[in-house]
Each structure stands twice: as C-alpha cells, then as structure tokens.
Amino acid sequence: MKYNQLGVSELFVSELSFGCMSLKEDFSTSERLIHNAFEKGINYFDTADLYQNGYNEEVLGRSIKNFRKDVIIATKVGNQIREDGKNWDWNPRKSYILKAVEDSLKRLQTDYIDLYQLHGGTIDDPIDETIEAFEILKREGKIRYYGISSIRPNVIKEYVKQSNMVSVMMQYSLLDRRAEEECLQLLYDHNIGVLARGGLAKGILAGKPAKEYLDYNTTETKKVIDKLTQISIATNKTICNTALQFVIQQPTITSAVLGIRTAHQLEECLATLQTIPLLSEELEVLYKISKANTYDLHR
C-alpha cells in the first residue's frame, strides 16, 4: 500500500481508503470488514455524524478502538438532525460545530479527530464563522486538521482563499471529470489534498449495468464501459481495477475513498494495487472516450 501526504498536514493516507457510509447496520459484519481493511493496509476511515444518525460513527469508533492511534479518523459536520430523527437542516454556525464535535468524539470513543470536514457548504454560509470554529477546535486539540467535503467550485475557492484547510473531498471518476475544469489544479497549486469519492460511479464502473449518469445517457455510458472493458481485458484487470487506476493515477488525488459493503468488494478494490498501472497511451484513450464535464451551478 502506498501512503500519500494529505496536503501540508502530517497525515499520510493510504491511496485507497474506506468510506464507512455504505456499512451495514450489523455491527459484527462491519467490524470484520473494517479490521480486514486495516490489516490489508488501509489506514483512512471516513464517516459523518449524519450517517445513520450517528450510529455510523459509533460503529467505526467501537471497531478501531484497539488500534486507534494507527488509523486516521475523518468525520463531517454541518447537517443538524431534527428531533424526528428523519430529516436535517444545514447548520454551519460556529456554535453548532463546537457542540457537534463533542457528540462525534463520544460516538467515536476518541479524544481527537484527525480530519474534521464541513459536510457540504454554500457560498452564502458564514464562512469566516465556520473557519473560526475549526481553528478553535485545532487549538483545543479536539481536531488535528480540517477540510471540506464539497463539489462546488465557488465554495472551494473561498475556502482556499480564507482557510488553512488541508483537504477537499469531492466526486471524481471517469464519468465525472467536473473537478478537472477549475478545482484540481487550484488545489494542487495550494498543496491541498484531494480525497476522491465516487470513483466507481455508483458501481457503473465496477460491473453494474450501464444507465444514465450525470450528462451521460445510457448509450454513452455503455460506450465508455465497452472501451474500459477492452483496456481491462488487454491488461488482465477488472473494469473496477482500471476505473480506480484512472483516479489514483491523477497526480492531484491523494486517496480514492471507496464505499465498501462486502469483503469481495474490498478484495477487488485492493487488487487494483497489484496490477500494472495504466500506460500514458491508455490514459489518453480513457480521456478521449469520456467527457470533460463541467459544473452548471455554483461557479
């Protein structure tokens, strides 16, 4: 397993990492999967206070308590659960963040969070107030670093200008190259790490049937999968392996965050690291057959 430095932080993150949102509610199954991932070299585990109304954080905290100091815990804040437990409201205010972190720390059974991320964000937020909350938590030692999870170029640009964030989590895959237009180079230039989620495009790039995805219709998606399959067969890989290589070979990507549900999925994703990297001409073909999508909003 290769470990990449996350921006200017002292965190070195496995190039494939574990997105906990997809974990099942059965604790013993989830614990085995998390332990398996850790034993295979994955050291970055990403969750959020929103997932399963906090239960996802509890599962992760209980699962890694015996090797807490050997892993990087990332969680997120900003979505305030309503009393009915079914809906939530966006709340990036300082007072809420300072309160929410205490609840996350309890659920995670830890006294510090390695990476605390704003879970979304709009250009109309009180961004200076949000940043102040994160800086206070850093000084108090409750978090080591902070970042944002956002796909909105205008929000990302503001945090680049105003904050000391070390990372941005954003969607990036062969079928979603929107980040290339404005964000990836900007973050690279400022030495801010990129945590890429959605690298398998909801499973479409891992064997699920072709369907509409962003600005691709089903026929267009199928053409991409067909070419991906050709390259994969020629290089003795699965399409999952090739799709993930497309992501992690992008020089601006620190880690591909994978929503893993089963041991089989974990093994197939990890097998990517044992295959020969894509050649420049193969990458060029993949760039040509896919779209350089752009964001319509939040520019």
CSV table of C-alpha atoms in Angstrom, one decimal:
chain,number,residue,atom,x,y,z
A,1,MET,CA,0.0,0.0,0.0
A,2,LYS,CA,1.3,3.5,-0.9
A,3,TYR,CA,0.7,6.3,1.6
A,4,ASN,CA,0.4,9.9,0.4
A,5,GLN,CA,0.7,13.1,2.4
A,6,LEU,CA,-2.6,14.9,2.8
A,7,GLY,CA,-1.8,18.4,1.7
A,8,VAL,CA,0.5,20.1,4.2
A,9,SER,CA,-0.6,18.0,7.1
A,10,GLU,CA,1.4,15.3,8.9
A,11,LEU,CA,-1.2,12.7,7.9
A,12,PHE,CA,-0.1,10.1,5.4
A,13,VAL,CA,-3.2,8.5,3.9
A,14,SER,CA,-3.5,5.1,2.1
A,15,GLU,CA,-4.1,5.6,-1.6
A,16,LEU,CA,-7.3,3.5,-1.3
A,17,SER,CA,-9.3,4.4,1.8
A,18,PHE,CA,-12.6,3.3,3.4
A,19,GLY,CA,-15.8,5.2,3.2
A,20,CYS,CA,-18.0,4.0,6.0
A,21,MET,CA,-21.3,5.3,4.8
A,22,SER,CA,-22.1,2.0,3.0
A,23,LEU,CA,-21.6,-0.2,6.1
A,24,LYS,CA,-24.5,-2.4,7.0
A,25,GLU,CA,-26.2,-2.0,10.4
A,26,ASP,CA,-25.0,-5.3,11.7
A,27,PHE,CA,-22.0,-4.4,13.9
A,28,SER,CA,-20.1,-7.7,13.8
A,29,THR,CA,-20.1,-7.7,10.0
A,30,SER,CA,-19.0,-4.1,9.8
A,31,GLU,CA,-16.3,-4.7,12.4
A,32,ARG,CA,-14.8,-7.6,10.5
A,33,LEU,CA,-14.8,-5.6,7.3
A,34,ILE,CA,-13.0,-2.6,9.0
A,35,HIS,CA,-10.5,-4.9,10.6
A,36,ASN,CA,-9.8,-6.7,7.3
A,37,ALA,CA,-9.3,-3.3,5.5
A,38,PHE,CA,-6.9,-2.2,8.3
A,39,GLU,CA,-4.9,-5.5,8.1
A,40,LYS,CA,-4.6,-5.0,4.3
A,41,GLY,CA,-3.0,-1.5,4.8
A,42,ILE,CA,-6.0,0.9,4.7
A,43,ASN,CA,-5.5,3.5,7.4
A,44,TYR,CA,-8.0,6.2,6.5
A,45,PHE,CA,-11.7,5.7,7.5
A,46,ASP,CA,-14.2,8.3,6.6
A,47,THR,CA,-17.6,8.8,8.3
A,48,ALA,CA,-20.0,11.6,9.2
A,49,ASP,CA,-22.4,12.5,12.1
A,50,LEU,CA,-25.2,12.4,9.6
A,51,TYR,CA,-24.8,8.7,8.6
A,52,GLN,CA,-27.4,6.6,10.3
A,53,ASN,CA,-28.0,9.5,12.7
A,54,GLY,CA,-24.6,9.0,14.3
A,55,TYR,CA,-24.6,5.2,14.5
A,56,ASN,CA,-22.0,5.0,11.7
A,57,GLU,CA,-19.6,6.9,13.9
A,58,GLU,CA,-20.3,4.5,16.8
A,59,VAL,CA,-19.6,1.5,14.6
A,60,LEU,CA,-16.3,2.9,13.5
A,61,GLY,CA,-15.3,4.0,17.0
A,62,ARG,CA,-16.0,0.6,18.5
A,63,SER,CA,-14.3,-1.2,15.6
A,64,ILE,CA,-11.0,0.6,15.7
A,65,LYS,CA,-10.6,1.3,19.5
A,66,ASN,CA,-7.8,-1.3,19.9
A,67,PHE,CA,-5.7,0.3,17.2
A,68,ARG,CA,-7.0,3.9,17.3
A,69,LYS,CA,-3.5,5.5,17.1
A,70,ASP,CA,-2.7,3.6,13.9
A,71,VAL,CA,-5.6,4.9,11.8
A,72,ILE,CA,-6.8,8.3,10.6
A,73,ILE,CA,-10.4,9.1,11.5
A,74,ALA,CA,-12.2,11.6,9.3
A,75,THR,CA,-15.8,12.7,10.1
A,76,LYS,CA,-18.0,15.5,9.0
A,77,VAL,CA,-20.3,18.2,10.4
A,78,GLY,CA,-22.9,20.7,9.3
A,79,ASN,CA,-26.1,18.6,8.9
A,80,GLN,CA,-28.1,19.0,12.1
A,81,ILE,CA,-30.6,16.2,12.7
A,82,ARG,CA,-34.1,17.3,13.6
A,83,GLU,CA,-35.8,15.9,16.7
A,84,ASP,CA,-37.9,13.5,14.5
A,85,GLY,CA,-34.6,11.8,13.5
A,86,LYS,CA,-35.7,11.6,9.9
A,87,ASN,CA,-34.7,15.0,8.5
A,88,TRP,CA,-31.9,17.5,8.9
A,89,ASP,CA,-31.1,21.2,8.5
A,90,TRP,CA,-28.0,22.8,7.2
A,91,ASN,CA,-26.1,24.5,10.0
A,92,PRO,CA,-22.5,25.7,9.5
A,93,ARG,CA,-22.6,28.1,12.5
A,94,LYS,CA,-19.8,28.2,15.0
A,95,SER,CA,-21.9,27.4,18.0
A,96,TYR,CA,-23.3,24.3,16.3
A,97,ILE,CA,-19.9,23.0,15.2
A,98,LEU,CA,-18.4,23.4,18.7
A,99,LYS,CA,-21.3,21.4,20.1
A,100,ALA,CA,-21.5,18.7,17.4
A,101,VAL,CA,-17.8,17.8,17.7
A,102,GLU,CA,-18.4,16.7,21.3
A,103,ASP,CA,-21.1,14.3,20.2
A,104,SER,CA,-18.9,12.9,17.5
A,105,LEU,CA,-16.0,12.4,19.9
A,106,LYS,CA,-18.2,10.4,22.2
A,107,ARG,CA,-19.6,8.2,19.5
A,108,LEU,CA,-16.1,7.6,18.0
A,109,GLN,CA,-14.7,6.9,21.5
A,110,THR,CA,-11.7,9.1,21.0
A,111,ASP,CA,-10.4,12.4,22.4
A,112,TYR,CA,-9.4,13.8,19.0
A,113,ILE,CA,-10.4,13.6,15.3
A,114,ASP,CA,-7.7,13.5,12.7
A,115,LEU,CA,-9.7,15.3,10.0
A,116,TYR,CA,-12.9,17.2,10.6
A,117,GLN,CA,-14.7,18.2,7.5
A,118,LEU,CA,-17.6,20.6,6.7
A,119,HIS,CA,-20.2,18.3,5.1
A,120,GLY,CA,-21.2,20.5,2.2
A,121,GLY,CA,-21.4,24.3,2.2
A,122,THR,CA,-22.8,27.1,0.1
A,123,ILE,CA,-21.4,30.5,-0.9
A,124,ASP,CA,-24.0,32.2,1.4
A,125,ASP,CA,-22.7,30.5,4.5
A,126,PRO,CA,-20.9,32.5,7.3
A,127,ILE,CA,-17.6,31.0,6.1
A,128,ASP,CA,-15.5,33.1,8.4
A,129,GLU,CA,-17.5,31.8,11.4
A,130,THR,CA,-17.2,28.2,10.2
A,131,ILE,CA,-13.4,28.6,9.8
A,132,GLU,CA,-13.2,30.2,13.3
A,133,ALA,CA,-14.9,27.1,14.8
A,134,PHE,CA,-12.4,24.8,13.1
A,135,GLU,CA,-9.4,26.9,14.2
A,136,ILE,CA,-10.7,26.9,17.8
A,137,LEU,CA,-11.0,23.1,17.8
A,138,LYS,CA,-7.5,22.8,16.4
A,139,ARG,CA,-6.1,24.9,19.2
A,140,GLU,CA,-8.0,22.9,21.8
A,141,GLY,CA,-6.6,19.6,20.4
A,142,LYS,CA,-10.0,18.2,19.6
A,143,ILE,CA,-9.2,18.0,15.9
A,144,ARG,CA,-5.8,17.8,14.2
A,145,TYR,CA,-6.8,19.2,10.8
A,146,TYR,CA,-9.9,20.3,8.9
A,147,GLY,CA,-11.2,20.3,5.4
A,148,ILE,CA,-14.4,20.4,3.4
A,149,SER,CA,-16.5,17.9,1.5
A,150,SER,CA,-17.8,19.8,-1.5
A,151,ILE,CA,-18.2,19.7,-5.2
A,152,ARG,CA,-19.0,23.5,-5.5
A,153,PRO,CA,-16.2,25.5,-7.2
A,154,ASN,CA,-17.3,28.8,-5.7
A,155,VAL,CA,-17.3,27.3,-2.2
A,156,ILE,CA,-13.9,25.6,-2.7
A,157,LYS,CA,-12.3,28.8,-4.0
A,158,GLU,CA,-13.5,30.7,-0.9
A,159,TYR,CA,-12.0,28.1,1.5
A,160,VAL,CA,-8.8,28.1,-0.5
A,161,LYS,CA,-8.6,31.9,0.0
A,162,GLN,CA,-9.7,32.2,3.6
A,163,SER,CA,-8.8,29.0,5.5
A,164,ASN,CA,-6.0,26.7,6.5
A,165,MET,CA,-7.8,23.6,5.3
A,166,VAL,CA,-5.6,20.6,4.3
A,167,SER,CA,-8.1,18.7,2.1
A,168,VAL,CA,-11.2,18.7,-0.1
A,169,MET,CA,-13.3,15.6,-0.6
A,170,MET,CA,-15.0,15.7,-4.0
A,171,GLN,CA,-16.5,13.4,-6.5
A,172,TYR,CA,-14.2,12.3,-9.3
A,173,SER,CA,-14.3,9.4,-11.8
A,174,LEU,CA,-14.0,8.5,-15.4
A,175,LEU,CA,-17.7,9.5,-15.8
A,176,ASP,CA,-17.4,12.6,-13.6
A,177,ARG,CA,-14.5,14.8,-14.5
A,178,ARG,CA,-16.0,18.1,-13.5
A,179,ALA,CA,-13.3,18.7,-10.9
A,180,GLU,CA,-10.7,19.0,-13.7
A,181,GLU,CA,-12.1,22.2,-15.0
A,182,GLU,CA,-11.5,24.6,-12.1
A,183,CYS,CA,-10.6,22.7,-8.9
A,184,LEU,CA,-7.9,20.1,-9.2
A,185,GLN,CA,-5.2,22.4,-10.5
A,186,LEU,CA,-6.2,25.1,-7.9
A,187,LEU,CA,-5.9,22.6,-5.1
A,188,TYR,CA,-2.7,21.2,-6.4
A,189,ASP,CA,-1.1,24.7,-6.6
A,190,HIS,CA,-2.1,25.4,-3.0
A,191,ASN,CA,-0.9,22.0,-1.8
A,192,ILE,CA,-4.3,21.0,-0.6
A,193,GLY,CA,-5.1,17.2,-0.7
A,194,VAL,CA,-7.9,15.8,-2.7
A,195,LEU,CA,-10.0,12.9,-1.4
A,196,ALA,CA,-11.8,11.5,-4.4
A,197,ARG,CA,-15.2,9.8,-3.7
A,198,GLY,CA,-17.5,8.2,-6.3
A,199,GLY,CA,-14.6,6.7,-8.3
A,200,LEU,CA,-16.8,3.8,-9.4
A,201,ALA,CA,-19.8,5.9,-10.3
A,202,LYS,CA,-22.3,4.1,-8.1
A,203,GLY,CA,-21.0,0.8,-9.4
A,204,ILE,CA,-21.4,1.5,-13.1
A,205,LEU,CA,-17.6,1.3,-13.4
A,206,ALA,CA,-17.5,-1.9,-11.4
A,207,GLY,CA,-19.8,-4.2,-13.4
A,208,LYS,CA,-23.3,-2.8,-12.8
A,209,PRO,CA,-25.5,-2.3,-16.0
A,210,ALA,CA,-25.0,0.9,-18.0
A,211,LYS,CA,-27.5,3.7,-17.2
A,212,GLU,CA,-27.8,7.4,-17.2
A,213,TYR,CA,-25.2,9.2,-15.1
A,214,LEU,CA,-24.8,13.0,-14.9
A,215,ASP,CA,-24.8,14.2,-18.5
A,216,TYR,CA,-24.3,10.7,-20.0
A,217,ASN,CA,-27.3,8.9,-21.4
A,218,THR,CA,-27.3,5.1,-21.2
A,219,THR,CA,-25.9,4.6,-24.7
A,220,GLU,CA,-23.0,7.0,-24.0
A,221,THR,CA,-22.3,5.3,-20.7
A,222,LYS,CA,-22.2,1.9,-22.4
A,223,LYS,CA,-19.6,3.1,-24.9
A,224,VAL,CA,-17.4,4.2,-22.1
A,225,ILE,CA,-17.8,0.8,-20.3
A,226,ASP,CA,-17.1,-1.1,-23.6
A,227,LYS,CA,-13.8,0.8,-24.1
A,228,LEU,CA,-13.0,0.4,-20.4
A,229,THR,CA,-13.6,-3.4,-20.7
A,230,GLN,CA,-11.4,-3.6,-23.8
A,231,ILE,CA,-8.5,-2.0,-21.9
A,232,SER,CA,-9.1,-4.1,-18.9
A,233,ILE,CA,-9.1,-7.4,-20.8
A,234,ALA,CA,-6.0,-6.5,-22.6
A,235,THR,CA,-4.2,-5.7,-19.4
A,236,ASN,CA,-5.6,-8.6,-17.3
A,237,LYS,CA,-7.6,-6.4,-15.0
A,238,THR,CA,-11.3,-6.0,-14.0
A,239,ILE,CA,-13.0,-2.8,-15.1
A,240,CYS,CA,-13.1,-1.9,-11.4
A,241,ASN,CA,-9.3,-2.0,-11.3
A,242,THR,CA,-9.0,0.1,-14.4
A,243,ALA,CA,-11.5,2.7,-13.2
A,244,LEU,CA,-9.7,3.1,-9.9
A,245,GLN,CA,-6.4,3.4,-11.6
A,246,PHE,CA,-7.8,6.2,-13.6
A,247,VAL,CA,-8.5,8.0,-10.3
A,248,ILE,CA,-5.4,7.3,-8.3
A,249,GLN,CA,-3.0,8.0,-11.2
A,250,GLN,CA,-4.3,11.5,-11.3
A,251,PRO,CA,-1.4,13.4,-9.7
A,252,THR,CA,-3.7,15.7,-7.7
A,253,ILE,CA,-5.6,12.9,-6.0
A,254,THR,CA,-4.4,11.9,-2.5
A,255,SER,CA,-6.7,8.9,-2.0
A,256,ALA,CA,-9.7,7.3,-3.6
A,257,VAL,CA,-12.4,6.9,-0.9
A,258,LEU,CA,-14.4,3.7,-1.5
A,259,GLY,CA,-17.8,2.9,-0.2
A,260,ILE,CA,-17.2,-0.8,0.6
A,261,ARG,CA,-20.0,-3.1,1.6
A,262,THR,CA,-18.6,-6.6,1.3
A,263,ALA,CA,-15.3,-8.5,1.7
A,264,HIS,CA,-15.5,-9.3,-2.0
A,265,GLN,CA,-15.7,-5.6,-2.9
A,266,LEU,CA,-12.8,-4.9,-0.6
A,267,GLU,CA,-10.6,-7.6,-2.2
A,268,GLU,CA,-11.4,-6.5,-5.8
A,269,CYS,CA,-10.6,-2.9,-5.0
A,270,LEU,CA,-7.3,-3.8,-3.2
A,271,ALA,CA,-6.3,-6.0,-6.2
A,272,THR,CA,-6.1,-2.7,-8.2
A,273,LEU,CA,-2.8,-2.0,-6.4
A,274,GLN,CA,-1.3,-5.3,-7.5
A,275,THR,CA,-1.9,-4.6,-11.2
A,276,ILE,CA,0.3,-2.8,-13.7
A,277,PRO,CA,-0.5,1.0,-13.8
A,278,LEU,CA,-2.2,2.4,-16.8
A,279,LEU,CA,0.2,3.5,-19.5
A,280,SER,CA,0.1,7.1,-20.7
A,281,GLU,CA,-1.5,6.0,-24.0
A,282,GLU,CA,-4.2,4.0,-22.2
A,283,LEU,CA,-5.0,7.0,-20.0
A,284,GLU,CA,-5.2,9.1,-23.2
A,285,VAL,CA,-7.7,6.8,-24.6
A,286,LEU,CA,-9.8,7.0,-21.5
A,287,TYR,CA,-9.7,10.8,-21.5
A,288,LYS,CA,-10.8,10.8,-25.2
A,289,ILE,CA,-13.8,8.4,-24.7
A,290,SER,CA,-15.1,10.3,-21.6
A,291,LYS,CA,-16.4,13.8,-21.3
A,292,ALA,CA,-14.7,16.7,-19.7
A,293,ASN,CA,-17.9,17.5,-17.8
A,294,THR,CA,-18.4,21.0,-16.3
A,295,TYR,CA,-20.4,22.3,-13.4
A,296,ASP,CA,-23.6,24.1,-14.4
A,297,LEU,CA,-24.1,25.7,-11.0
A,298,HIS,CA,-22.0,27.1,-8.1
A,299,ARG,CA,-19.4,28.6,-10.3
